[in-house]
Each structure stands twice: as structure tokens, then as C-alpha cells.
JSON list of C-alpha atoms in Angstrom, two decimals:
[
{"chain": "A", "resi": 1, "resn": "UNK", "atom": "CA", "xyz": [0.00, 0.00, 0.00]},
{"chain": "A", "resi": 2, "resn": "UNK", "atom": "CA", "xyz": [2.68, 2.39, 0.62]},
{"chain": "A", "resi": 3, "resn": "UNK", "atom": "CA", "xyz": [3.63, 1.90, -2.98]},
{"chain": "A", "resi": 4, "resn": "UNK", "atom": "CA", "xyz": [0.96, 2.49, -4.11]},
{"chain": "A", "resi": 5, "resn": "UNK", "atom": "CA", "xyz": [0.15, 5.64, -2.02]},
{"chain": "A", "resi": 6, "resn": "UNK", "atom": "CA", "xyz": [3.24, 7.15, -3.25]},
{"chain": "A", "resi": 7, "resn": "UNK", "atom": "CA", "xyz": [2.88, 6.52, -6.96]},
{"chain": "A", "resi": 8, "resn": "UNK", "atom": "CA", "xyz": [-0.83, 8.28, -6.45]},
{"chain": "A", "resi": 9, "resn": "UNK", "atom": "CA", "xyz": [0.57, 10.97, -4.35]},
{"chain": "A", "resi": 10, "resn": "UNK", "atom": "CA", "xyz": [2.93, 11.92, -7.66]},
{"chain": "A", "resi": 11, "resn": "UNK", "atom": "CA", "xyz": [0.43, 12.43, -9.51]},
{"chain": "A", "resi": 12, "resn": "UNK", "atom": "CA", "xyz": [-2.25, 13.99, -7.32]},
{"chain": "A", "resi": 13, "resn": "UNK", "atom": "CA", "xyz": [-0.90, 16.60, -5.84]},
{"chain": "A", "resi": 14, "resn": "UNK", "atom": "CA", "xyz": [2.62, 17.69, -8.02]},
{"chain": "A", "resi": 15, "resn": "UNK", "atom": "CA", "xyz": [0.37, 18.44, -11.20]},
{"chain": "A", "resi": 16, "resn": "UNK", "atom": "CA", "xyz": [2.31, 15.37, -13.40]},
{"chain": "A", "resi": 17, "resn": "UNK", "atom": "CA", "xyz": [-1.41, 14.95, -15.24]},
{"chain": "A", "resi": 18, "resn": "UNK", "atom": "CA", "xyz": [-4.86, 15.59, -14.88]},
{"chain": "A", "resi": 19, "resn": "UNK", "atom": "CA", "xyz": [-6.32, 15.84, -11.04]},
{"chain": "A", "resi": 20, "resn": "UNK", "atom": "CA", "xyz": [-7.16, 12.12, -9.88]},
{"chain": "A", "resi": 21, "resn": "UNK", "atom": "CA", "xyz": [-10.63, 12.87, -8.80]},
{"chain": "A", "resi": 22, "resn": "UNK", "atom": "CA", "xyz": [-13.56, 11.15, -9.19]},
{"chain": "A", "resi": 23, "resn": "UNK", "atom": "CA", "xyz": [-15.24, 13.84, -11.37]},
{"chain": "A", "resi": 24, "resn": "UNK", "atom": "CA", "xyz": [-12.35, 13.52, -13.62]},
{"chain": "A", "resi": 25, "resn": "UNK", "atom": "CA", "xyz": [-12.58, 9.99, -13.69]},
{"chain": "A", "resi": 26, "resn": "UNK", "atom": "CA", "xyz": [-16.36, 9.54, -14.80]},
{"chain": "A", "resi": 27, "resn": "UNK", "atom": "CA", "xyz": [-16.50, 7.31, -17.68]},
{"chain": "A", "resi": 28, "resn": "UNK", "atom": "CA", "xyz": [-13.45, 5.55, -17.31]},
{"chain": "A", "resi": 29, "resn": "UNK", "atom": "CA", "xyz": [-13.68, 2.05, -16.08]},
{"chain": "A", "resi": 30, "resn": "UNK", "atom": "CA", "xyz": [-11.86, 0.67, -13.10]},
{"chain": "A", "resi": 31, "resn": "UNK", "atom": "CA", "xyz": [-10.94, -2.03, -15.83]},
{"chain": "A", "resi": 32, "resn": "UNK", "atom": "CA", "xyz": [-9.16, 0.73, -17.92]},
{"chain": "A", "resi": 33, "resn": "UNK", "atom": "CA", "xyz": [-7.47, 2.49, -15.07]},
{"chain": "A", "resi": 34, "resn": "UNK", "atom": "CA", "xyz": [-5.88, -0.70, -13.81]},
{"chain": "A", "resi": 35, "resn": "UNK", "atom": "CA", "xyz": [-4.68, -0.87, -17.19]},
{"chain": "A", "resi": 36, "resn": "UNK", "atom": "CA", "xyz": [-3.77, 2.65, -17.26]},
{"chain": "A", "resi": 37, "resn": "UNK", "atom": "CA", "xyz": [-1.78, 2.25, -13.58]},
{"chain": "A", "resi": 38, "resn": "UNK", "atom": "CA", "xyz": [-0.18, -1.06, -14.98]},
{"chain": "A", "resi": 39, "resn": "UNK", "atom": "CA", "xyz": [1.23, 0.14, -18.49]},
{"chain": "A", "resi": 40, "resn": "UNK", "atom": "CA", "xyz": [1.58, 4.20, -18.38]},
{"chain": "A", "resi": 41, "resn": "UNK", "atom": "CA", "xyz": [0.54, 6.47, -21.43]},
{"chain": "A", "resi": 42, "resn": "UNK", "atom": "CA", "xyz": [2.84, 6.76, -23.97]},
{"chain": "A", "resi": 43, "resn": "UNK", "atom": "CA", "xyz": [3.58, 10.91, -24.32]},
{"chain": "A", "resi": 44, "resn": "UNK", "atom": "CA", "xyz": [2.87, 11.77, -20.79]},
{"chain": "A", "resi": 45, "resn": "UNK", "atom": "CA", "xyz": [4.12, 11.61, -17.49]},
{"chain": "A", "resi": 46, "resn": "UNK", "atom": "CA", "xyz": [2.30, 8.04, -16.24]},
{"chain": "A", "resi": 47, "resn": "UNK", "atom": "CA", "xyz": [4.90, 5.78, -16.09]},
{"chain": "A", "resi": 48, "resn": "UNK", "atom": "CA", "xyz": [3.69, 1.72, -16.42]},
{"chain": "A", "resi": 49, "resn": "UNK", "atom": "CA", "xyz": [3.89, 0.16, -12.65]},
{"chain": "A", "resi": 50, "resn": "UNK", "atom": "CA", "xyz": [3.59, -2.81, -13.76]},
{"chain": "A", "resi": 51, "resn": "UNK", "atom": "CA", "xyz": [7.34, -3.45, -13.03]},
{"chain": "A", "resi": 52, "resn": "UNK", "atom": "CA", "xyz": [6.18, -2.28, -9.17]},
{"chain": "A", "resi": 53, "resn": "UNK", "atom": "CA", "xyz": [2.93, -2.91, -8.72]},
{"chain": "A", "resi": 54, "resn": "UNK", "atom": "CA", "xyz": [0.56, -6.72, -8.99]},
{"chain": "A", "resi": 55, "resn": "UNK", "atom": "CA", "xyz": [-2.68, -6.59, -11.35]},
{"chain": "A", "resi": 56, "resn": "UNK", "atom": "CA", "xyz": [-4.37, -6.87, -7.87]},
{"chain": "A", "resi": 57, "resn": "UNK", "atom": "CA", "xyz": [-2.65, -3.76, -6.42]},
{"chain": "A", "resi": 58, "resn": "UNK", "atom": "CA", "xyz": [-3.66, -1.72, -9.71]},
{"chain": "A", "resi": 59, "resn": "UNK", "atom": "CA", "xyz": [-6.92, -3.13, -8.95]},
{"chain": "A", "resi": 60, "resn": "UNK", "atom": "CA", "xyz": [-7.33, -1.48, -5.74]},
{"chain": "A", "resi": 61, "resn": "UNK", "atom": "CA", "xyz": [-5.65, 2.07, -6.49]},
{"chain": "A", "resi": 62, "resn": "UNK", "atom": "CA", "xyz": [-8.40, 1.95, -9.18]},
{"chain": "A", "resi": 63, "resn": "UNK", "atom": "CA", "xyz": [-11.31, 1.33, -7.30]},
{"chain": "A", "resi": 64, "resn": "UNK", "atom": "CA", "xyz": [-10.13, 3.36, -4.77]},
{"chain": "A", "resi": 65, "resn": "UNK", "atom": "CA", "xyz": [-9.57, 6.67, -7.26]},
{"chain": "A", "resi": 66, "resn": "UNK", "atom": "CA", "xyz": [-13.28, 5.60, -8.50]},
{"chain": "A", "resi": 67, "resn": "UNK", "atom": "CA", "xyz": [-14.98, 5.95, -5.23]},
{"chain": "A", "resi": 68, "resn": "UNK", "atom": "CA", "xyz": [-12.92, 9.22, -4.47]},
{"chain": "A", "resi": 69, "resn": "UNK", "atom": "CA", "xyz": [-10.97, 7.42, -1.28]},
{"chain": "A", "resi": 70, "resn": "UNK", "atom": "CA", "xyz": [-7.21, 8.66, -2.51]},
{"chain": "A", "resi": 71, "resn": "UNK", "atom": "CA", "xyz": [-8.75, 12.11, -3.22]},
{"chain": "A", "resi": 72, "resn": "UNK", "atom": "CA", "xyz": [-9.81, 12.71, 0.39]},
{"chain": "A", "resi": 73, "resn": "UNK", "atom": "CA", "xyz": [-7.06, 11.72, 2.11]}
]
């Protein structure tokens, strides 16, 4: 978890890429953002985790950024 707190922390609060609220996350399945956590985006700042992170880890940062959890804290 304290991976995974960090890698959100990055991009939440030093402005790397869009905010990681729920609002700004609407449409986008927890599917895709596991995918998006585990592989990056080619021409931005998201790096791929996957050499870090487990599918199941991805799995909970994402449906923890869809129910707005990581943004409150």
C-alpha cells in the first residue's frame, strides 16, 4: 500500500497529469485504469507500474480513485 500511495501521491498533488478525482474519472472504467496504472501512457508523465505494482494492487488504487478514497485523504 505504501507503494501504491506514493505513486498516487505523484500524480495527485505535483500536477504530473490531470487531477485524480472522481469527477475527472467519470467514464473511465476501473478495468481501464488498472490498465492505465499497470502500463503508463505513452507521451505523458504516467509511467507503467507494472514493473512495481501486482494486477491486484492496480486493482485497488483503481477502485479506490473511482470511489474518491485517494482524493480525500
Amino acid at each position: 500500500q505504501s507503494r501504491s500511495s506514493a505513486a498516487s501521491d505523484v500524480y495527485k498533488r505535483q500536477g504530473l497529469g490531470p487531477a485524480l478525482l472522481p469527477e475527472n474519472l467519470e467514464g473511465k472504467s476501473v478495468l481501464f485504469l488498472q490498465h492505465t496504472i499497470l502500463y503508463g501512457r505513452t507521451g505523458t508523465a504516467m509511467p507503467p507500474w507494472k514493473p512495481l505494482l501486482t494486477e491486484q494492487e492496480a486493482l485497488w488504487i483503481s477502485q479506490q480513485l473511482k470511489a474518491g478514497k485517494v482524493a480525500n485523504q
